[in-house]
CSV table of C-alpha atoms and ligand atoms in Angstrom, one decimal:
chain,number,residue,atom,x,y,z
A,123,MET,CA,22.0,-69.9,-61.5
A,124,SER,CA,20.4,-68.5,-64.6
A,125,GLN,CA,22.2,-68.9,-68.0
A,126,LEU,CA,23.8,-65.5,-68.8
A,127,PRO,CA,25.6,-64.8,-72.1
A,128,THR,CA,28.9,-64.6,-70.3
A,129,THR,CA,32.1,-66.4,-69.4
A,130,THR,CA,33.1,-66.2,-65.7
A,131,ILE,CA,36.8,-65.7,-65.1
A,132,ILE,CA,38.1,-66.9,-61.7
A,133,GLY,CA,41.5,-66.8,-60.1
A,134,LEU,CA,42.2,-67.9,-56.6
A,135,GLU,CA,44.8,-66.8,-54.0
A,136,VAL,CA,45.1,-69.4,-51.3
A,137,HIS,CA,46.9,-68.8,-48.0
A,138,VAL,CA,48.0,-72.0,-46.3
A,139,GLN,CA,49.6,-71.9,-42.9
A,140,LEU,CA,52.7,-74.0,-42.9
A,141,LYS,CA,52.9,-76.7,-40.2
A,142,THR,CA,56.0,-75.4,-38.4
A,143,ALA,CA,56.3,-75.5,-34.6
A,144,THR,CA,57.6,-72.0,-34.5
A,145,LYS,CA,57.1,-68.8,-36.4
A,146,LEU,CA,58.7,-67.7,-39.6
A,147,PHE,CA,61.3,-65.3,-38.1
A,148,CYS,CA,61.4,-66.1,-34.4
A,149,GLY,CA,61.1,-69.0,-31.9
A,150,CYS,CA,57.6,-68.2,-30.7
A,151,SER,CA,55.1,-71.1,-30.8
A,152,THR,CA,52.5,-71.3,-33.6
A,153,LYS,CA,50.1,-73.4,-31.4
A,154,PHE,CA,46.4,-72.5,-32.1
A,155,GLY,CA,44.0,-71.4,-29.4
A,156,SER,CA,46.3,-70.1,-26.6
A,157,PRO,CA,45.3,-67.1,-24.5
A,158,PRO,CA,45.7,-63.8,-26.5
A,159,ASN,CA,49.2,-62.3,-26.6
A,160,THR,CA,51.0,-65.2,-24.9
A,161,GLN,CA,53.0,-66.3,-27.9
A,162,VAL,CA,54.9,-63.1,-28.8
A,163,CYS,CA,58.4,-61.7,-28.5
A,164,PRO,CA,60.2,-58.5,-29.6
A,165,VAL,CA,60.8,-59.9,-33.1
A,166,CYS,CA,57.1,-60.7,-33.9
A,167,LEU,CA,56.0,-57.5,-32.2
A,168,GLY,CA,58.4,-55.6,-34.3
A,169,LEU,CA,60.1,-53.8,-31.4
A,170,PRO,CA,63.1,-51.6,-32.3
A,171,GLY,CA,66.3,-53.5,-32.6
A,172,ALA,CA,64.8,-57.0,-32.9
A,173,LEU,CA,66.1,-58.9,-35.8
A,174,PRO,CA,64.4,-61.7,-37.8
A,175,VAL,CA,66.0,-65.1,-38.2
A,176,ILE,CA,64.7,-67.5,-40.9
A,177,ASN,CA,63.0,-70.7,-39.9
A,178,GLU,CA,64.6,-73.3,-42.1
A,179,HIS,CA,61.7,-75.7,-41.8
A,180,ALA,CA,59.3,-73.2,-43.4
A,181,ILE,CA,61.6,-73.0,-46.4
A,182,GLU,CA,61.7,-76.8,-46.6
A,183,LEU,CA,57.8,-77.0,-46.5
A,184,ALA,CA,57.4,-74.2,-49.1
A,185,ILE,CA,59.7,-76.1,-51.5
A,186,ARG,CA,57.8,-79.4,-50.9
A,187,ALA,CA,54.5,-77.6,-51.6
A,188,GLY,CA,56.0,-75.9,-54.7
A,189,LEU,CA,57.3,-79.1,-56.2
A,190,ALA,CA,54.0,-80.9,-55.6
A,191,ILE,CA,52.2,-78.2,-57.7
A,192,ARG,CA,54.9,-78.5,-60.4
A,193,CYS,CA,56.5,-75.1,-59.7
A,194,ASP,CA,60.1,-74.1,-60.5
A,195,ILE,CA,62.2,-73.4,-57.5
A,196,PRO,CA,64.4,-70.5,-58.6
A,197,PRO,CA,68.0,-70.6,-57.3
A,198,LEU,CA,67.6,-67.3,-55.5
A,199,THR,CA,64.7,-65.9,-53.5
A,200,LYS,CA,64.5,-62.8,-51.5
A,201,TRP,CA,62.4,-61.0,-48.9
A,202,ASP,CA,60.6,-57.7,-49.3
A,203,ARG,CA,58.7,-55.4,-47.0
A,204,LYS,CA,55.1,-54.7,-47.9
A,205,GLN,CA,54.0,-51.5,-46.1
A,206,TYR,CA,50.5,-51.0,-44.8
A,207,PHE,CA,49.0,-49.9,-41.6
A,208,TYR,CA,46.7,-52.1,-39.7
A,209,PRO,CA,46.1,-52.3,-35.9
A,210,ASP,CA,47.0,-56.0,-35.9
A,211,LEU,CA,50.3,-55.4,-37.7
A,212,PRO,CA,52.4,-53.6,-35.2
A,213,LYS,CA,55.5,-53.3,-37.4
A,214,GLY,CA,53.6,-51.3,-40.0
A,215,TYR,CA,54.9,-53.7,-42.7
A,216,GLN,CA,54.7,-57.4,-43.5
A,217,ILE,CA,57.7,-59.4,-44.5
A,218,SER,CA,56.7,-61.0,-47.8
A,219,GLN,CA,58.2,-61.8,-51.2
A,220,PHE,CA,57.6,-59.5,-54.2
A,221,ASP,CA,59.6,-60.1,-57.4
A,222,LEU,CA,61.5,-63.2,-56.5
A,223,PRO,CA,59.1,-65.7,-54.9
A,224,ILE,CA,60.3,-69.1,-53.7
A,225,CYS,CA,58.0,-71.0,-56.2
A,226,ALA,CA,56.9,-69.9,-59.7
A,227,ASP,CA,55.2,-71.3,-62.8
A,228,GLY,CA,53.4,-74.4,-61.7
A,229,CYS,CA,50.1,-76.0,-62.4
A,230,LEU,CA,47.4,-78.3,-60.9
A,231,GLU,CA,45.3,-80.7,-62.8
A,232,ILE,CA,41.7,-81.2,-61.8
A,233,THR,CA,39.0,-83.5,-63.1
A,234,ASP,CA,36.5,-81.3,-65.1
A,235,PRO,CA,33.4,-81.1,-62.9
A,236,ALA,CA,31.3,-81.0,-66.2
A,237,ASP,CA,33.0,-84.1,-67.7
A,238,PRO,CA,34.5,-86.7,-65.4
A,239,ASP,CA,36.7,-88.0,-68.3
A,240,ALA,CA,38.3,-84.7,-69.0
A,241,ILE,CA,41.2,-82.9,-67.2
A,242,ARG,CA,41.5,-79.2,-66.7
A,243,ARG,CA,44.9,-77.7,-66.1
A,244,ILE,CA,44.9,-74.7,-63.8
A,245,GLY,CA,48.0,-72.6,-64.0
A,246,ILE,CA,49.8,-71.4,-60.9
A,247,ILE,CA,51.6,-68.1,-61.3
A,248,ARG,CA,53.6,-68.2,-58.0
A,249,ALA,CA,53.7,-69.3,-54.4
A,250,HIS,CA,55.5,-67.0,-52.0
A,251,LEU,CA,56.2,-67.1,-48.3
A,252,GLU,CA,55.0,-64.4,-46.0
A,253,GLU,CA,54.3,-63.8,-42.3
A,254,ASP,CA,50.8,-63.6,-41.0
A,255,ALA,CA,49.4,-60.5,-39.2
A,256,GLY,CA,47.6,-60.6,-35.8
A,257,LYS,CA,43.8,-60.8,-35.3
A,258,SER,CA,41.4,-57.9,-34.5
A,259,MET,CA,38.4,-59.0,-32.5
A,260,HIS,CA,35.4,-56.7,-32.3
A,261,ASP,CA,32.5,-56.6,-29.9
A,262,GLU,CA,33.8,-59.5,-27.8
A,263,ALA,CA,32.0,-58.1,-24.8
A,264,ALA,CA,28.3,-57.7,-25.7
A,265,GLY,CA,27.1,-54.1,-26.0
A,266,ARG,CA,30.5,-52.5,-25.3
A,267,ALA,CA,31.5,-52.1,-29.0
A,268,ASP,CA,35.1,-52.8,-28.0
A,269,SER,CA,38.0,-53.9,-30.1
A,270,ARG,CA,40.8,-56.1,-28.9
A,271,ILE,CA,44.0,-57.2,-30.6
A,272,ASP,CA,45.6,-60.7,-30.3
A,273,LEU,CA,49.1,-60.8,-31.7
A,274,ASN,CA,49.7,-64.5,-31.3
A,275,ARG,CA,49.3,-65.1,-35.0
A,276,CYS,CA,51.9,-62.3,-35.9
A,277,GLY,CA,54.8,-63.9,-37.8
A,278,THR,CA,53.1,-67.3,-38.4
A,279,PRO,CA,54.4,-68.6,-41.8
A,280,LEU,CA,52.0,-68.6,-44.7
A,281,LEU,CA,52.4,-69.8,-48.2
A,282,GLU,CA,50.3,-67.8,-50.6
A,283,ILE,CA,49.5,-69.8,-53.8
A,284,VAL,CA,48.3,-67.6,-56.6
A,285,SER,CA,46.5,-69.3,-59.6
A,286,GLU,CA,46.1,-68.0,-63.1
A,287,PRO,CA,42.5,-66.9,-63.8
A,288,ASP,CA,41.9,-70.2,-65.4
A,289,MET,CA,38.7,-71.3,-63.7
A,290,ARG,CA,35.3,-70.8,-65.2
A,291,THR,CA,32.8,-72.0,-62.7
A,292,ALA,CA,32.3,-72.2,-58.9
A,293,ASP,CA,32.5,-76.0,-59.3
A,294,GLU,CA,35.9,-75.7,-60.9
A,295,ALA,CA,37.1,-73.5,-58.1
A,296,LEU,CA,35.9,-76.1,-55.6
A,297,ALA,CA,37.7,-78.9,-57.4
A,298,TYR,CA,40.9,-76.9,-57.4
A,299,LEU,CA,40.6,-76.0,-53.7
A,300,THR,CA,39.8,-79.6,-52.8
A,301,LYS,CA,42.8,-80.9,-54.7
A,302,LEU,CA,45.1,-78.3,-53.3
A,303,LYS,CA,44.0,-79.0,-49.8
A,304,GLU,CA,44.5,-82.7,-50.3
A,305,ILE,CA,48.0,-82.3,-51.6
A,306,MET,CA,49.0,-79.9,-48.8
A,307,THR,CA,47.7,-82.1,-46.0
A,308,HIS,CA,49.1,-85.3,-47.6
A,309,LEU,CA,52.6,-83.8,-47.8
A,310,GLY,CA,52.4,-82.5,-44.2
A,311,VAL,CA,52.8,-79.0,-45.4
A,312,SER,CA,49.7,-77.7,-43.6
A,313,ASP,CA,46.8,-79.1,-41.7
A,314,CYS,CA,44.5,-76.8,-43.7
A,315,GLU,CA,42.0,-76.4,-40.8
A,316,MET,CA,39.7,-73.8,-42.3
A,317,GLN,CA,37.9,-73.1,-39.0
A,318,GLU,CA,41.3,-72.3,-37.4
A,319,GLY,CA,42.2,-70.1,-40.3
A,320,SER,CA,45.1,-72.2,-41.6
A,321,LEU,CA,43.6,-72.2,-45.1
A,322,ARG,CA,42.1,-69.0,-46.3
A,323,VAL,CA,40.9,-68.1,-49.8
A,324,ASP,CA,40.6,-64.8,-51.7
A,325,ALA,CA,38.8,-65.1,-55.1
A,326,ASN,CA,39.3,-62.8,-58.0
A,327,VAL,CA,36.2,-62.9,-60.3
A,328,ASN,CA,34.9,-61.0,-63.3
A,329,LEU,CA,32.8,-61.6,-66.4
A,330,HIS,CA,33.5,-61.5,-70.1
A,331,ILE,CA,30.3,-60.5,-71.8
A,332,ASP,CA,29.9,-61.1,-75.5
A,333,LYS,CA,27.7,-58.4,-77.1
A,334,HIS,CA,27.4,-57.5,-80.8
A,335,GLY,CA,30.6,-59.4,-81.6
A,336,GLN,CA,32.5,-57.5,-78.9
A,337,ARG,CA,33.9,-58.8,-75.7
A,338,ILE,CA,33.3,-56.6,-72.6
A,339,ALA,CA,35.1,-57.3,-69.3
A,340,THR,CA,33.4,-56.3,-66.0
A,341,PRO,CA,35.6,-54.8,-63.2
A,342,ILE,CA,37.5,-57.5,-61.2
A,343,VAL,CA,36.2,-58.0,-57.7
A,344,GLU,CA,38.5,-59.6,-55.1
A,345,VAL,CA,36.4,-61.4,-52.5
A,346,LYS,CA,38.6,-61.6,-49.4
A,347,ASN,CA,39.2,-64.1,-46.7
A,348,MET,CA,36.6,-66.8,-47.1
A,349,ASN,CA,36.9,-69.5,-44.6
A,350,SER,CA,34.9,-72.4,-46.1
A,351,PHE,CA,34.6,-73.9,-49.5
A,352,ARG,CA,30.9,-73.5,-49.4
A,353,ASN,CA,31.3,-69.8,-48.9
A,354,VAL,CA,33.7,-69.6,-51.8
A,355,ALA,CA,31.2,-71.3,-54.1
A,356,ALA,CA,28.3,-69.2,-52.9
A,357,ALA,CA,30.3,-65.9,-53.2
A,358,LEU,CA,31.4,-66.8,-56.8
A,359,ASP,CA,27.8,-67.6,-57.9
A,360,TYR,CA,26.5,-64.4,-56.2
A,361,GLU,CA,29.2,-62.2,-57.9
A,362,VAL,CA,28.3,-63.6,-61.3
A,363,GLU,CA,24.7,-62.4,-60.9
A,364,ARG,CA,25.6,-59.2,-59.2
A,365,GLN,CA,28.2,-58.2,-61.7
A,366,TYR,CA,25.9,-58.8,-64.7
A,367,ALA,CA,23.1,-56.8,-63.1
A,368,GLU,CA,25.6,-54.0,-62.3
A,369,TRP,CA,26.9,-54.0,-65.8
A,370,GLU,CA,23.3,-53.8,-67.2
A,371,GLU,CA,22.5,-50.9,-64.9
A,372,THR,CA,25.8,-48.9,-65.0
A,373,GLY,CA,27.8,-50.1,-67.9
A,374,HIS,CA,31.0,-50.2,-65.7
A,375,THR,CA,33.8,-52.1,-67.3
A,376,ILE,CA,37.3,-53.1,-66.3
A,377,GLN,CA,38.6,-50.0,-68.2
A,378,THR,CA,36.5,-47.6,-66.2
A,379,HIS,CA,36.6,-49.3,-62.8
A,380,GLY,CA,39.6,-51.6,-62.6
A,381,LYS,CA,39.6,-53.8,-59.5
A,382,ARG,CA,37.8,-53.6,-56.1
A,383,THR,CA,37.9,-55.4,-52.8
A,384,PHE,CA,34.8,-57.0,-51.4
A,385,GLY,CA,34.0,-59.0,-48.3
A,386,TRP,CA,31.6,-62.0,-48.0
A,387,ASP,CA,28.7,-61.9,-45.4
A,388,ASP,CA,28.0,-65.5,-44.7
A,389,VAL,CA,24.8,-64.7,-42.8
A,390,LYS,CA,23.1,-62.6,-45.5
A,391,CYS,CA,24.9,-64.6,-48.2
A,392,VAL,CA,26.0,-61.4,-50.1
A,393,THR,CA,29.3,-59.8,-51.1
A,394,TYR,CA,29.8,-56.1,-50.0
A,395,PRO,CA,32.3,-53.5,-51.1
A,396,GLN,CA,35.2,-53.0,-48.5
A,397,ARG,CA,37.7,-50.6,-50.0
A,398,GLU,CA,39.3,-49.6,-53.3
A,399,LYS,CA,41.9,-52.3,-54.2
A,400,GLU,CA,45.4,-51.2,-53.5
A,401,GLU,CA,47.8,-51.7,-56.4
A,402,SER,CA,51.3,-53.0,-55.6
A,403,ALA,CA,52.6,-49.5,-55.9
A,404,ASP,CA,50.5,-48.6,-52.8
A,405,TYR,CA,52.4,-51.0,-50.7
A,406,ARG,CA,55.8,-49.4,-51.5
A,407,TYR,CA,57.6,-52.7,-51.6
A,408,PHE,CA,61.3,-52.7,-51.0
A,409,PRO,CA,63.9,-55.4,-50.2
A,410,CYS,CA,64.0,-56.2,-46.5
A,411,PRO,CA,67.2,-54.8,-45.1
A,412,ASP,CA,67.3,-57.3,-42.2
A,413,LEU,CA,67.3,-60.5,-44.2
A,414,LEU,CA,69.7,-61.7,-46.9
A,415,PRO,CA,68.4,-63.3,-50.1
A,416,ILE,CA,68.4,-67.1,-49.8
A,417,ARG,CA,70.3,-69.3,-52.2
A,418,ILE,CA,68.6,-72.7,-52.8
A,419,PRO,CA,71.1,-75.2,-54.1
A,420,ARG,CA,69.8,-77.6,-56.8
A,421,GLU,CA,70.9,-80.6,-54.8
A,422,ARG,CA,68.6,-79.5,-52.0
A,423,VAL,CA,65.7,-79.2,-54.3
A,424,GLU,CA,66.3,-82.6,-55.8
A,425,GLU,CA,66.6,-84.1,-52.3
A,426,ILE,CA,63.3,-82.7,-51.4
A,427,ARG,CA,61.8,-83.9,-54.7
A,428,ALA,CA,63.0,-87.4,-54.0
A,429,SER,CA,61.4,-87.3,-50.5
A,430,LEU,CA,57.9,-86.4,-51.8
A,431,GLY,CA,56.7,-90.0,-52.2
A,432,GLU,CA,53.6,-90.8,-54.2
A,433,THR,CA,50.9,-88.3,-54.9
A,434,PRO,CA,47.4,-88.9,-53.5
A,435,GLU,CA,46.3,-89.9,-57.0
A,436,GLU,CA,49.1,-92.4,-57.3
A,437,THR,CA,48.2,-93.8,-53.9
A,438,ARG,CA,44.5,-94.2,-54.9
A,439,GLU,CA,45.5,-96.1,-58.0
A,440,ARG,CA,48.0,-98.3,-56.2
A,441,LEU,CA,45.6,-99.3,-53.4
A,442,GLN,CA,43.0,-100.4,-56.0
A,443,SER,CA,45.4,-102.5,-58.0
A,444,GLN,CA,47.5,-103.8,-55.1
A,445,TYR,CA,44.6,-104.9,-52.8
A,446,GLY,CA,41.7,-105.2,-55.3
A,447,ILE,CA,39.6,-102.6,-53.5
A,448,LYS,CA,37.1,-100.3,-55.2
A,449,ALA,CA,37.9,-96.7,-56.3
A,450,TYR,CA,35.5,-95.4,-53.7
A,451,ASP,CA,37.1,-97.3,-50.8
A,452,ALA,CA,40.6,-96.2,-51.9
A,453,ASP,CA,39.4,-92.6,-52.0
A,454,VAL,CA,38.0,-92.8,-48.5
A,455,ILE,CA,41.3,-94.1,-47.1
A,456,VAL,CA,43.5,-91.6,-49.0
A,457,SER,CA,41.3,-88.7,-48.0
A,458,GLN,CA,42.1,-89.5,-44.4
A,459,GLY,CA,45.7,-88.5,-45.0
A,460,ARG,CA,49.1,-90.2,-45.3
A,461,ALA,CA,49.1,-91.7,-41.8
A,462,MET,CA,45.9,-93.6,-42.6
A,463,VAL,CA,47.4,-94.9,-45.8
A,464,GLU,CA,50.4,-96.2,-44.0
A,465,TYR,CA,48.1,-97.8,-41.4
A,466,PHE,CA,46.1,-99.5,-44.1
A,467,ASP,CA,49.2,-100.7,-46.0
A,468,ALA,CA,50.6,-102.3,-42.8
A,469,ALA,CA,47.3,-103.8,-41.7
A,470,ALA,CA,46.5,-105.2,-45.2
A,471,MET,CA,49.9,-106.7,-45.5
A,472,ALA,CA,49.6,-108.4,-42.1
A,473,SER,CA,46.0,-109.7,-42.7
A,474,GLY,CA,46.6,-110.8,-46.3
A,475,ASP,CA,43.1,-109.5,-47.1
A,476,GLY,CA,42.9,-105.9,-48.4
A,477,LYS,CA,39.1,-105.8,-48.9
A,478,ARG,CA,38.4,-106.9,-45.4
A,479,THR,CA,41.0,-104.5,-44.0
A,480,SER,CA,39.5,-101.6,-46.0
A,481,SER,CA,36.0,-102.3,-44.7
A,482,TRP,CA,37.2,-102.6,-41.1
A,483,ILE,CA,39.1,-99.4,-41.4
A,484,GLN,CA,36.2,-97.5,-42.8
A,485,GLN,CA,33.8,-98.9,-40.3
A,486,ASP,CA,35.4,-99.9,-37.0
A,487,VAL,CA,38.6,-97.9,-37.0
A,488,MET,CA,37.2,-94.6,-38.2
A,489,ARG,CA,34.1,-94.9,-35.9
A,490,THR,CA,36.3,-95.6,-32.9
A,491,LEU,CA,38.7,-92.7,-33.7
A,492,LYS,CA,35.6,-90.4,-33.9
A,493,GLU,CA,34.2,-91.7,-30.6
A,494,GLN,CA,37.6,-91.3,-28.9
A,495,GLY,CA,38.3,-88.0,-30.6
A,496,SER,CA,41.8,-89.2,-31.5
A,497,ASP,CA,43.8,-89.8,-34.6
A,498,ILE,CA,45.3,-92.8,-36.3
A,499,GLU,CA,48.9,-91.9,-35.1
A,500,SER,CA,47.9,-92.4,-31.4
A,501,PHE,CA,45.3,-95.2,-32.0
A,502,GLY,CA,45.4,-98.1,-29.4
A,503,VAL,CA,45.1,-100.9,-32.0
A,504,SER,CA,48.3,-100.9,-34.1
A,505,ALA,CA,48.1,-101.8,-37.8
A,506,GLU,CA,49.9,-105.1,-37.1
A,507,GLN,CA,47.4,-106.0,-34.4
A,508,LEU,CA,44.4,-105.2,-36.7
A,509,GLY,CA,46.1,-107.3,-39.4
A,510,GLN,CA,46.6,-110.2,-37.0
A,511,LEU,CA,43.0,-110.0,-35.9
A,512,LEU,CA,41.7,-110.0,-39.4
A,513,SER,CA,43.8,-112.9,-40.5
A,514,LYS,CA,42.1,-114.9,-37.7
A,515,VAL,CA,38.7,-113.9,-39.2
A,516,LYS,CA,39.9,-114.9,-42.7
A,517,SER,CA,41.0,-118.3,-41.5
A,518,GLY,CA,37.7,-118.9,-39.7
A,519,GLU,CA,39.4,-118.9,-36.3
A,520,LEU,CA,37.2,-116.0,-35.2
A,521,THR,CA,33.8,-114.8,-36.3
A,522,ASN,CA,33.3,-111.2,-37.4
A,523,ASP,CA,31.3,-110.5,-34.2
A,524,ARG,CA,33.9,-112.1,-31.9
A,525,ALA,CA,36.7,-110.2,-33.7
A,526,ARG,CA,34.7,-107.0,-33.0
A,527,ASP,CA,34.7,-107.8,-29.3
A,528,VAL,CA,38.5,-108.3,-29.4
A,529,PHE,CA,39.0,-105.1,-31.3
A,530,LYS,CA,36.9,-103.1,-28.8
A,531,HIS,CA,38.8,-104.7,-25.9
A,532,VAL,CA,42.2,-103.8,-27.3
A,533,SER,CA,41.2,-100.3,-28.3
A,534,GLU,CA,39.8,-99.7,-24.8
A,535,ASN,CA,42.4,-101.6,-22.7
A,536,GLY,CA,45.5,-101.9,-24.8
A,537,GLY,CA,47.5,-105.1,-24.7
A,538,GLY,CA,47.8,-107.7,-27.5
A,539,ILE,CA,45.2,-109.6,-29.6
A,540,GLU,CA,46.0,-113.0,-27.9
A,541,ASP,CA,45.6,-111.3,-24.4
A,542,ALA,CA,42.2,-109.9,-25.4
A,543,ILE,CA,41.1,-113.3,-26.7
A,544,LYS,CA,42.1,-114.9,-23.4
A,545,ALA,CA,40.5,-112.1,-21.4
A,546,LEU,CA,37.2,-112.4,-23.2
A,547,GLY,CA,37.2,-116.2,-22.8
A,548,ILE,CA,37.1,-116.8,-26.5
A,549,GLU,CA,38.4,-120.3,-27.4
A,550,ALA,CA,38.5,-122.0,-30.7
A,551,VAL,CA,36.0,-124.8,-30.7
A,552,ASP,CA,37.5,-128.0,-32.1
A,553,ASP,CA,35.9,-129.9,-34.9
A,554,SER,CA,34.7,-133.0,-33.0
A,555,GLU,CA,33.1,-130.7,-30.4
A,556,MET,CA,31.3,-128.8,-33.1
A,557,GLU,CA,30.1,-131.9,-34.8
A,558,ALA,CA,28.6,-133.2,-31.6
A,559,LEU,CA,26.9,-129.9,-31.0
A,560,VAL,CA,25.4,-129.9,-34.6
A,561,LYS,CA,24.3,-133.6,-34.3
A,562,GLU,CA,22.4,-132.7,-31.1
A,563,LEU,CA,20.7,-129.8,-32.8
A,564,LEU,CA,19.7,-131.8,-35.9
A,565,ALA,CA,18.1,-134.5,-33.7
A,566,ALA,CA,16.1,-131.8,-31.9
A,567,ASN,CA,15.0,-130.0,-35.2
A,568,PRO,CA,13.7,-132.7,-37.6
A,569,LYS,CA,11.8,-130.0,-39.6
A,570,VAL,CA,15.1,-128.3,-40.5
A,571,VAL,CA,16.4,-131.7,-41.8
A,572,ASP,CA,13.3,-132.2,-43.9
A,573,ASP,CA,13.4,-128.7,-45.3
A,574,VAL,CA,17.1,-129.0,-46.4
A,575,LYS,CA,16.3,-132.4,-47.9
A,576,ASN,CA,13.5,-130.7,-49.9
A,577,GLY,CA,16.1,-128.3,-51.3
A,578,ASN,CA,15.9,-125.4,-48.9
A,579,GLN,CA,19.5,-125.0,-47.7
A,580,LYS,CA,18.7,-121.7,-46.0
A,581,ALA,CA,16.7,-123.6,-43.3
A,582,VAL,CA,20.1,-124.4,-41.7
A,583,GLY,CA,20.2,-120.7,-40.6
A,584,SER,CA,17.9,-121.3,-37.7
A,585,LEU,CA,20.4,-123.7,-36.2
A,586,ILE,CA,23.2,-121.1,-36.1
A,587,GLY,CA,21.5,-119.0,-33.5
A,588,GLN,CA,20.7,-122.0,-31.3
A,589,ALA,CA,24.3,-123.3,-31.6
A,590,ARG,CA,25.8,-120.0,-30.6
A,591,GLY,CA,23.3,-119.9,-27.7
A,592,LYS,CA,24.9,-123.1,-26.4
A,593,ASN,CA,28.5,-122.1,-27.3
A,594,PRO,CA,29.2,-118.5,-28.2
A,595,ASN,CA,32.5,-119.4,-29.7
A,596,ALA,CA,31.0,-121.6,-32.4
A,597,ASN,CA,31.8,-120.4,-35.9
A,598,PRO,CA,28.6,-119.9,-38.0
A,599,GLN,CA,30.3,-120.8,-41.2
A,600,LYS,CA,31.5,-124.1,-39.7
A,601,ILE,CA,28.0,-124.9,-38.2
A,602,ARG,CA,26.5,-124.4,-41.7
A,603,GLU,CA,29.1,-126.7,-43.3
A,604,ILE,CA,28.8,-129.4,-40.8
A,605,ALA,CA,25.0,-129.4,-40.7
A,606,LEU,CA,24.7,-129.6,-44.5
A,607,ARG,CA,27.3,-132.4,-44.6
A,608,LEU,CA,25.6,-134.4,-41.9
A,609,ILE,CA,22.1,-134.1,-43.5
A,610,ASP,CA,23.6,-135.1,-46.8
A,611,GLN,CA,25.1,-138.2,-45.3
A,612,ALA,CA,22.0,-139.2,-43.4
B,719,LIG,ZN1,58.1,-64.1,-31.7
């Protein structure tokens, strides 16, 4: 991006789909990927006479999310109807929250992408609950130019988190989104799967241009519904260039042209105008007559606050100090989510070796999960088993290679560590047996003995392969020790 004499002003609206089993106002399932229109009922279709009933779990998750981004949870929150007409919104209105959102006045701190030692504090204006609309699908059958409507998503709970326009670069927006996603997944508020639409981003962007001592603001553009962080960054960078060029050509400012809504074309990598932005007056908000306001007792907020546990940042710091692992390794584990952190904690406790546990989790465990397409919650090797296995490596009872065989056996066949060791025919070799084996090899390899005597201890390495050829259970470390001791004594 070229250097323009401008400041970019960015605010983000992030919709996260709350991880509830059922919808916000009815008992229909929120499961993703079911055949169209199979998860609907009179309430989410908005049929006459159907009445909404609040899903308590959605309220709980919204409060969790709000507390984690340092919002106030006001004692009273209410529901409003937002009127607009869309083919995928059969009721003709969306139940949302207008003037009394469930969360208000928070903030999120991010590391400044331009200076890793500095913190940027991004204000959060509000976070409110609302129901999702359905999905319109166009041109599903090639050449027919058809439109189909799937209402499965109608009524799915969303939390819309609205930031202050405090970000100045696409990198800052990415840092904010990454952090927000990490917190939401860590708390179990949302799975934030962007390809499934459970995290969607609208970006508000305009420029402040300094000219002849005056500050000129370009019209605000809201880029709607971007479904990857890469697209958000590309759209923001594109808008900076486009708005500057438009201003040079037309002189349009926020006073003359207010706010507009754009889409993002991720094939052409351009934004394009969609419609004039509705102001809130266009939605004719009014309190929902079907739903009472909700009182949220302070004790409940404090209970939820107490249940939040440590933040991802606190976890990262704790793992480094408690187990002596590097910042990078702590970051990899924490970024896998809370279940992985619990797995690591339990395995590292059982093995008594945090560093070894961390490297096994990053290599063997994560690779196996990927191969099996499964997650840590249903993984066949429990944290206690991994810990038990690694403590055997630590004590020299098993080599790394043999431990890998045991790990693979348990992950594929189940059962315990000792069962796998037995099944694989792995036996600990006793010291006298090892000594006899090494003596035999030294007698057969006089050159190795000479080399070591001449100061080249590495020469012993060639014995290890031979020893393990004769007895695959022989421990390389022990072979080395015994060989050096015997040569030294000779
Ligand atoms: Zn329903």
